[in-house]
Amino acid sequence: MVRRQHDGGAGEHGDGWHRLSPRMLLIHPIKEVGRFLPALIAIVVAGSTGGQNWWGLAAAGGAIGVGILRWFSTRYRFAPDQVQLRRGVVSTTTVSAPIDRVRSVDVTASVMHRALGLAEVRIGTGAGEKSLKLDGLTMAEAAALRGDLLHRAAQVSPETSAHEAPGSTGDAGDSARDTAAYETETVVYQLDPAWIRYAPFGPAGMIAALAIVGVGSQFLNESGLGWGEDGLVTGTADRLASLGLVAAVLAVLVVALLVVVVLALLGYLLSFHGFRLTRDRRGGTYHVSRGLLTTRATSLEIRRLRGVEVHRPLPMRWAGGAHLSAITTGVKEDGRGMSTTLTPPSPEPVVVRTAGTVLGEDAGAIQLRRHGAAATRRRYTRALGGALVPAAALVAAAIGWGLPFLAAAAVLPLVAGFALGRSRAHWLGHAVTDRFLVTRSGSIGLSTNVVERRGAVGVTVRRSFFQRRAGLATVSLATAAGTKDYPVVDLPQDQVGKLAAQIVPGHVEQFLR
């Protein structure tokens, strides 16, 4: 049971309602000023134009007042069966999260929070529901609350009094023992700083680099240093042109490559610094902590885990790297796939070993079954069919413009298509074990899905026109976890019924006769 130590100024009422830490009086005003910054700038400009310079100070004071009022009007409490948050002055709103429906507890601390020893706790009750946010708990309170909510079944016994709900006051010695129990964890994965070398090969690093490049180019244009007649970029382009076409192109490529690599390294560092995957000694939860400036701790209940996904996209695969994510229920994604990340880009053997530890079975030792000659031919025809379009366009341009070298260049898409088809055929496969369905497909975005069969809620068999002609079908395991659908692509028709029956035994045989 969590025993809470409140700051001296934190309000506590007889009905069990508590205020958040009074240190939030330093954070809320700053956040409100930032939120109203565009309006504040407009008010300052309007006031200075009319000679009313005090407008800006009054507006800033109002924003600060809103931040202070936010602290006074926000309270929370822990009932025996739910967590409640109440906010508002004239019209109050109470948000409740039933304890038996808690699916995830995330602890986040920005730079300001960390400087004041505070954290923000988000309590999620389902993938499609809004989380309850407690912004302003101490680090110790946040850690203890996370452990209590995720291990409530082990904490609350039939002899527990209804008044001893999470957050109630109790003996300090019991509090120390409970907190120590939460802090006893087994390390499953620890990021080695040397693995930052995989950053330029991962999609997260590339996306971060492109985002920073986009913001930087906009800043250059707005500041007059961009593409104008006297802009820095325009002047640099003119100097490169004076070096000759080939030298200029090579210089641009080298500089662009260096910029992307540096930005990818920076994005990796900001997102994954100190990445650590641990399992609590009670065996109920995995904990992920990461971040450089803003730290985040995410908890995943093992009983809701349905498998893992090993990602080996190009060009990360060429560098011997991979990254791992969880297939789980009850987790609301953040849009970047970070909520279910179990390892950042790391050496492939380390990722496979971590997957085996999480699953309790050596995922790397599972031998996948090939799908036969028809599936192999389909991999080549689909890849070469896509390559024919740019090849034909190059040939047409060569004829229309009288440039023979373009016709020679048309061979390149065909070679790339052949290599892509060969790679797709090589990696395609699946396996069925006592516990899991393992399916692998793709090449550029290669991934291996290891999904528990007990998590299947159905099976889908799809046959396109071309698959029917080739005697193939796609069999998909439907589940409530992850992406909801995990397909075995281009399976020979004579194996479809057997696989479907293995996924959902005793339910589909009659439909596949």
XYZ file of C-alpha atoms in Angstrom:
513
model
C 0.000 0.000 0.000
C 1.319 3.457 -0.887
C 2.001 5.696 2.117
C 2.173 9.297 0.865
C 4.429 12.002 2.303
C 2.922 15.382 1.298
C 4.847 18.635 1.125
C 4.314 20.899 4.075
C 2.069 23.270 2.128
C 0.004 20.630 0.361
C -3.646 20.854 1.315
C -5.347 17.788 2.759
C -9.039 17.644 3.560
C -11.063 15.438 5.830
C -12.749 13.770 2.866
C -9.430 12.501 1.542
C -8.846 15.116 -1.167
C -5.230 16.284 -1.599
C -3.638 19.122 -3.514
C -0.658 18.558 -5.753
C 2.797 19.677 -4.645
C 3.017 23.446 -3.978
C 6.190 23.447 -6.059
C 3.842 23.420 -9.051
C 3.224 27.116 -8.251
C 6.588 27.668 -9.959
C 5.719 25.562 -13.012
C 2.056 26.326 -13.758
C 2.595 30.094 -14.310
C 5.481 29.447 -16.709
C 3.409 26.915 -18.663
C 0.445 29.312 -18.858
C 2.629 32.162 -20.109
C 3.998 29.807 -22.784
C 0.511 28.697 -23.763
C -0.756 32.265 -24.157
C 2.495 33.577 -25.667
C 1.072 34.406 -29.151
C -1.792 36.362 -27.549
C 0.611 38.088 -25.152
C 2.834 39.191 -28.033
C -0.199 40.600 -29.873
C -1.306 42.473 -26.744
C 2.182 43.905 -26.184
C 2.374 45.092 -29.800
C -1.112 46.630 -29.664
C -0.389 48.319 -26.335
C 2.961 49.778 -27.434
C 1.378 51.109 -30.632
C -1.286 52.959 -28.645
C 1.073 54.050 -25.888
C -0.436 51.637 -23.368
C 2.694 49.762 -22.349
C 1.015 48.370 -19.229
C -1.206 46.109 -21.323
C 1.563 43.564 -21.702
C 2.274 43.476 -17.962
C -1.428 43.095 -17.187
C -1.816 40.255 -19.689
C 1.277 38.468 -18.330
C -0.056 38.911 -14.789
C -3.361 37.412 -15.876
C -1.626 34.362 -17.355
C 0.399 33.905 -14.163
C -2.817 34.220 -12.143
C -4.441 31.484 -14.231
C -1.467 29.225 -13.479
C -1.719 29.877 -9.733
C -5.473 29.354 -9.804
C -4.951 26.033 -11.580
C -3.030 24.717 -8.560
C -5.612 25.929 -6.030
C -8.495 24.439 -8.031
C -6.964 20.978 -8.633
C -7.287 18.174 -6.098
C -7.092 14.389 -6.180
C -7.852 11.433 -3.950
C -7.691 7.656 -3.863
C -10.957 5.875 -3.127
C -10.968 2.123 -2.397
C -11.795 1.295 -6.022
C -10.783 4.333 -8.093
C -8.491 7.332 -8.555
C -10.277 10.681 -8.751
C -9.122 14.074 -10.052
C -11.192 17.234 -9.494
C -10.508 20.582 -11.110
C -12.344 23.844 -11.721
C -13.511 26.879 -9.741
C -17.008 27.912 -10.822
C -17.791 24.617 -12.552
C -15.896 21.628 -11.211
C -15.096 18.488 -13.183
C -14.286 15.168 -11.548
C -12.464 12.520 -13.584
C -12.346 8.961 -12.239
C -10.180 6.003 -13.240
C -11.393 2.654 -11.845
C -8.421 0.851 -10.334
C -9.440 -2.507 -11.799
C -9.300 -0.974 -15.296
C -5.846 0.573 -15.052
C -3.817 -0.606 -18.054
C -0.731 1.604 -17.953
C 0.988 4.104 -15.683
C 3.492 6.488 -17.300
C 5.758 8.761 -15.276
C 7.147 11.787 -17.155
C 9.424 14.547 -15.879
C 10.380 17.603 -17.934
C 13.473 19.672 -17.192
C 11.492 21.966 -14.867
C 9.889 19.034 -13.097
C 13.224 17.324 -12.561
C 14.781 20.510 -11.175
C 12.028 20.652 -8.535
C 11.932 16.907 -7.838
C 8.472 16.465 -9.386
C 6.878 14.203 -11.979
C 3.701 13.841 -14.001
C 1.768 10.561 -13.764
C -0.601 9.479 -16.542
C -2.987 6.674 -15.653
C -4.374 4.911 -18.719
C -7.477 2.748 -18.549
C -7.608 1.609 -22.184
C -6.276 2.210 -25.703
C -9.320 4.257 -26.734
C -9.853 6.244 -23.543
C -8.365 9.479 -22.266
C -5.786 9.088 -19.527
C -6.042 10.669 -16.073
C -3.116 13.038 -15.420
C -1.660 13.910 -12.020
C 0.833 16.695 -12.780
C 2.781 17.567 -9.655
C 3.602 14.507 -7.554
C 7.033 14.111 -6.002
C 9.368 11.578 -7.597
C 8.947 9.218 -4.638
C 5.151 9.519 -4.718
C 5.068 8.903 -8.483
C 7.238 5.774 -8.243
C 5.248 4.373 -5.325
C 1.916 5.161 -7.008
C 3.001 3.440 -10.208
C 3.942 0.321 -8.311
C 0.780 0.335 -6.232
C -1.602 0.681 -9.162
C 0.086 -1.988 -11.250
C 0.460 -4.431 -8.352
C -2.799 -3.744 -6.559
C -3.804 -7.415 -6.660
C -0.695 -8.352 -4.714
C -1.027 -5.344 -2.410
C -4.679 -5.575 -1.397
C -5.625 -8.698 0.566
C -9.098 -9.691 1.804
C -8.073 -8.539 5.277
C -7.224 -5.050 4.003
C -9.503 -2.416 5.398
C -11.574 -0.425 2.956
C -10.110 2.715 4.448
C -6.562 1.617 3.524
C -6.977 2.604 -0.099
C -4.029 3.655 -2.240
C -2.734 6.932 -0.911
C -3.972 6.537 2.662
C -1.740 7.505 5.531
C -0.021 4.699 7.447
C 3.077 3.591 9.242
C 6.305 5.061 7.878
C 8.120 1.750 8.231
C 5.550 -0.001 6.027
C 5.954 2.784 3.489
C 9.708 2.286 3.326
C 9.314 -1.469 2.861
C 6.710 -1.032 0.098
C 8.822 1.539 -1.748
C 11.884 -0.684 -1.498
C 9.901 -3.569 -2.958
C 8.983 -1.481 -5.994
C 12.585 -0.441 -6.508
C 13.816 -4.075 -6.590
C 13.881 -4.846 -10.305
C 15.757 -7.160 -12.645
C 17.473 -5.461 -15.585
C 16.464 -7.064 -18.896
C 18.099 -4.524 -21.233
C 20.467 -1.620 -20.660
C 21.472 0.717 -23.493
C 25.185 0.811 -24.241
C 26.222 4.361 -25.269
C 28.252 2.849 -28.133
C 25.007 1.700 -29.781
C 24.251 5.253 -30.772
C 26.055 4.259 -33.986
C 22.764 2.696 -35.164
C 20.954 6.033 -34.977
C 21.505 7.118 -38.623
C 20.136 3.772 -39.844
C 16.872 3.858 -37.922
C 13.573 5.455 -38.991
C 13.285 7.441 -35.747
C 16.634 9.112 -36.333
C 15.782 9.900 -39.943
C 12.383 11.357 -39.008
C 13.960 13.508 -36.303
C 16.619 14.686 -38.761
C 14.035 15.608 -41.401
C 11.950 17.459 -38.801
C 14.949 19.492 -37.652
C 15.932 20.208 -41.259
C 12.389 21.438 -41.971
C 12.372 23.753 -38.957
C 15.878 24.972 -39.799
C 15.012 25.775 -43.423
C 11.912 27.688 -42.319
C 14.035 29.674 -39.863
C 16.537 30.504 -42.614
C 13.795 31.753 -44.901
C 12.110 33.846 -42.199
C 15.416 35.338 -41.063
C 16.477 36.369 -44.552
C 19.381 33.929 -44.588
C 17.656 31.456 -46.873
C 16.886 31.489 -50.588
C 16.685 35.243 -51.149
C 19.072 37.112 -53.417
C 21.377 37.920 -50.515
C 20.603 34.781 -48.516
C 23.233 32.518 -47.026
C 21.915 29.457 -48.876
C 21.832 31.273 -52.206
C 25.377 32.579 -51.740
C 26.644 29.123 -50.835
C 24.916 27.627 -53.893
C 26.581 30.173 -56.157
C 29.998 29.352 -54.727
C 29.398 25.622 -55.203
C 28.317 26.184 -58.803
C 31.632 27.852 -59.486
C 33.394 24.583 -58.590
C 31.754 22.705 -61.449
C 28.698 20.464 -61.616
C 30.279 17.221 -60.413
C 32.169 18.826 -57.534
C 29.103 20.810 -56.483
C 26.880 17.720 -56.440
C 29.432 15.742 -54.432
C 29.860 18.596 -51.953
C 26.095 18.890 -51.446
C 25.749 15.138 -50.930
C 28.579 15.021 -48.379
C 27.254 17.992 -46.430
C 23.681 16.642 -46.504
C 24.900 13.245 -45.298
C 26.837 14.800 -42.429
C 23.868 16.956 -41.398
C 21.482 13.987 -41.420
C 23.911 11.831 -39.418
C 24.492 14.520 -36.790
C 20.778 15.254 -36.435
C 19.944 11.543 -36.253
C 22.510 11.099 -33.481
C 20.998 14.053 -31.632
C 17.465 12.675 -32.001
C 18.584 9.248 -30.754
C 20.282 10.805 -27.758
C 17.257 12.906 -26.817
C 14.828 10.002 -27.155
C 16.785 7.025 -25.832
C 19.438 8.337 -23.448
C 19.645 6.009 -20.445
C 17.169 3.537 -21.966
C 16.536 0.736 -19.509
C 14.095 -2.195 -19.553
C 13.500 -3.855 -16.202
C 11.157 -6.453 -14.756
C 9.916 -6.165 -11.218
C 10.848 -9.021 -8.916
C 7.205 -9.929 -8.433
C 7.054 -10.743 -12.137
C 4.008 -8.639 -12.953
C 5.332 -5.658 -14.912
C 8.011 -4.488 -17.322
C 9.273 -0.944 -16.801
C 10.897 1.207 -19.507
C 12.747 4.418 -18.606
C 14.417 6.740 -21.108
C 15.093 10.340 -22.101
C 17.756 13.022 -21.776
C 15.953 16.328 -21.181
C 12.467 14.956 -20.538
C 12.542 11.571 -18.835
C 9.741 9.079 -19.215
C 8.985 5.823 -17.401
C 6.423 3.491 -18.971
C 4.962 0.358 -17.392
C 3.595 -2.645 -19.295
C 1.676 -5.382 -17.505
C 3.019 -8.830 -18.390
C -0.446 -10.375 -18.251
C -1.495 -8.094 -21.120
C 1.569 -8.875 -23.240
C 0.708 -10.918 -26.333
C 4.075 -11.045 -28.071
C 6.874 -8.967 -29.578
C 7.858 -7.545 -32.939
C 11.477 -7.524 -34.099
C 12.085 -4.743 -36.643
C 15.032 -5.001 -39.048
C 14.433 -2.397 -41.760
C 16.914 -1.260 -44.363
C 19.490 0.137 -43.964
C 19.618 -0.851 -40.273
C 19.832 -4.516 -41.271
C 22.994 -3.821 -43.265
C 24.569 -2.394 -40.107
C 23.584 -5.480 -38.083
C 20.993 -3.634 -36.034
C 17.365 -4.136 -35.002
C 14.847 -2.814 -32.499
C 12.103 -4.447 -30.469
C 8.525 -3.478 -29.617
C 5.809 -5.114 -27.542
C 2.507 -6.475 -28.835
C 0.205 -5.659 -25.947
C -3.319 -4.579 -25.084
C -4.498 -1.489 -23.247
C -1.720 0.872 -24.375
C -2.516 4.101 -26.189
C 0.199 4.861 -28.721
C 1.866 8.278 -28.868
C 2.020 8.390 -32.662
C 5.690 7.433 -32.840
C 5.486 3.899 -31.485
C 7.395 4.867 -28.345
C 4.836 3.590 -25.850
C 5.525 -0.053 -26.748
C 9.270 0.213 -27.463
C 11.272 -2.441 -25.584
C 14.680 -1.652 -27.120
C 15.926 1.197 -29.324
C 18.090 0.371 -32.368
C 20.757 -1.987 -31.007
C 22.864 -4.969 -32.163
C 20.602 -7.683 -33.534
C 21.876 -10.442 -31.171
C 21.105 -8.211 -28.177
C 17.589 -7.507 -29.473
C 16.900 -11.200 -30.162
C 18.194 -12.143 -26.704
C 15.954 -9.496 -25.110
C 12.982 -10.828 -27.082
C 13.711 -14.324 -25.770
C 13.838 -13.044 -22.193
C 10.524 -11.215 -22.569
C 8.804 -14.183 -24.227
C 10.348 -16.877 -22.061
C 11.328 -18.702 -25.256
C 14.329 -18.351 -27.549
C 12.818 -16.501 -30.489
C 16.047 -16.730 -32.488
C 16.009 -20.534 -32.413
C 12.579 -20.873 -34.057
C 12.997 -22.197 -37.590
C 10.585 -20.650 -40.072
C 8.838 -22.615 -42.796
C 9.217 -21.466 -46.409
C 6.107 -20.887 -48.526
C 7.169 -22.658 -51.709
C 7.878 -21.835 -55.345
C 4.575 -20.056 -56.086
C 5.100 -17.566 -53.254
C 8.705 -17.013 -54.391
C 7.570 -16.249 -57.970
C 4.985 -13.819 -56.640
C 7.696 -11.936 -54.691
C 9.719 -11.490 -57.907
C 6.782 -10.542 -60.149
C 5.465 -7.925 -57.715
C 8.909 -6.340 -57.257
C 9.777 -6.360 -60.973
C 6.290 -5.113 -61.884
C 6.855 -2.023 -59.756
C 10.308 -1.499 -61.314
C 8.931 -1.567 -64.870
C 7.196 1.815 -64.441
C 10.344 3.935 -63.828
C 12.274 1.846 -66.375
C 9.676 2.512 -69.071
C 9.633 6.215 -68.151
C 13.413 6.424 -68.599
C 13.244 4.681 -71.977
C 10.483 7.015 -73.141
C 12.513 10.042 -72.011
C 15.576 8.724 -73.833
C 13.610 8.380 -77.076
C 11.770 11.678 -76.729
C 14.772 13.788 -75.735
C 17.418 11.912 -77.670
C 19.480 11.059 -74.560
C 20.822 7.484 -74.912
C 22.296 7.395 -71.396
C 18.759 7.504 -69.974
C 17.976 4.231 -71.758
C 21.050 2.663 -70.164
C 19.915 3.988 -66.777
C 16.617 2.110 -67.223
C 18.477 -1.051 -66.259
C 18.992 0.239 -62.721
C 15.307 0.039 -61.594
C 15.102 -3.488 -62.996
C 18.222 -4.578 -61.111
C 16.860 -2.987 -57.944
C 13.501 -4.728 -58.477
C 15.192 -8.101 -58.932
C 17.229 -7.596 -55.749
C 14.097 -6.552 -53.857
C 12.184 -9.616 -55.041
C 15.032 -11.909 -54.062
C 15.215 -10.346 -50.610
C 11.450 -10.632 -50.057
C 11.501 -14.290 -51.116
C 14.441 -15.005 -48.800
C 12.798 -13.553 -45.681
C 9.226 -14.792 -46.222
C 8.194 -17.517 -43.796
C 6.241 -18.560 -40.709
C 6.233 -21.064 -37.868
C 3.812 -22.366 -35.260
C 4.988 -23.428 -31.803
C 3.077 -24.597 -28.738
C 2.624 -20.961 -27.676
C 3.269 -18.687 -30.636
C 2.549 -17.913 -34.249
C 5.718 -16.495 -35.828
C 5.360 -14.653 -39.118
C 7.963 -12.745 -41.132
C 7.619 -10.759 -44.346
C 8.938 -7.699 -46.151
C 12.390 -6.517 -47.054
C 12.757 -2.739 -46.814
C 10.571 -2.765 -43.694
C 11.358 -6.321 -42.570
C 9.675 -7.368 -39.336
C 9.202 -10.618 -37.454
C 6.030 -10.929 -35.361
C 5.882 -13.424 -32.511
C 2.249 -13.534 -31.314
C 0.734 -15.729 -28.624
C -1.888 -18.065 -30.045
C -3.986 -17.785 -26.881
C -4.486 -14.086 -27.689
C -6.207 -14.855 -31.010
C -9.847 -13.770 -31.234
C -10.316 -14.900 -34.824
C -8.692 -15.797 -38.108
C -9.065 -14.203 -41.539
C -8.337 -15.895 -44.887
C -7.947 -13.555 -47.875
C -7.424 -14.520 -51.532
C -6.956 -11.842 -54.167
C -7.533 -12.560 -57.866
C -3.829 -13.112 -58.485
C -3.433 -15.218 -55.326
C -6.242 -17.528 -56.466
C -4.534 -17.989 -59.813
C -1.265 -18.832 -58.032
C -2.917 -21.155 -55.491
C -2.034 -18.916 -52.534
C -3.821 -17.172 -49.669
C -3.067 -14.838 -46.772
C -4.034 -16.121 -43.323
C -4.216 -13.474 -40.562
C -4.381 -13.880 -36.798
C -6.815 -11.350 -35.332
C -6.110 -10.147 -31.806
C -6.965 -7.246 -29.532
C -3.289 -6.359 -29.137
C -0.878 -4.299 -31.225
C -1.937 -3.690 -34.832
C -4.868 -6.158 -34.378
C -3.938 -8.176 -37.492
C -0.839 -10.332 -38.061
C -0.793 -11.931 -41.535
C 0.989 -14.983 -42.896
C 1.435 -13.833 -46.503
C 1.090 -16.039 -49.593
C 0.619 -19.395 -47.915
C 0.044 -22.398 -50.255
C -3.626 -23.292 -50.451
C -3.127 -26.816 -49.113
C -1.680 -25.392 -45.864
C -4.374 -22.783 -45.200
C -6.809 -25.034 -43.334
C -4.111 -26.510 -41.098
C -2.734 -23.101 -40.087
C -6.191 -21.612 -39.473
C -7.075 -24.592 -37.269
C -3.849 -24.125 -35.297
C -4.628 -20.442 -34.700
C -8.233 -21.000 -33.585
C -8.595 -24.737 -32.866
C -12.030 -26.296 -33.297
C -13.763 -23.276 -34.839
C -12.726 -22.793 -38.474
C -12.353 -26.278 -39.961
C -15.986 -26.433 -41.101
C -15.629 -23.204 -43.084
C -12.505 -24.288 -44.973
C -13.631 -27.654 -46.329
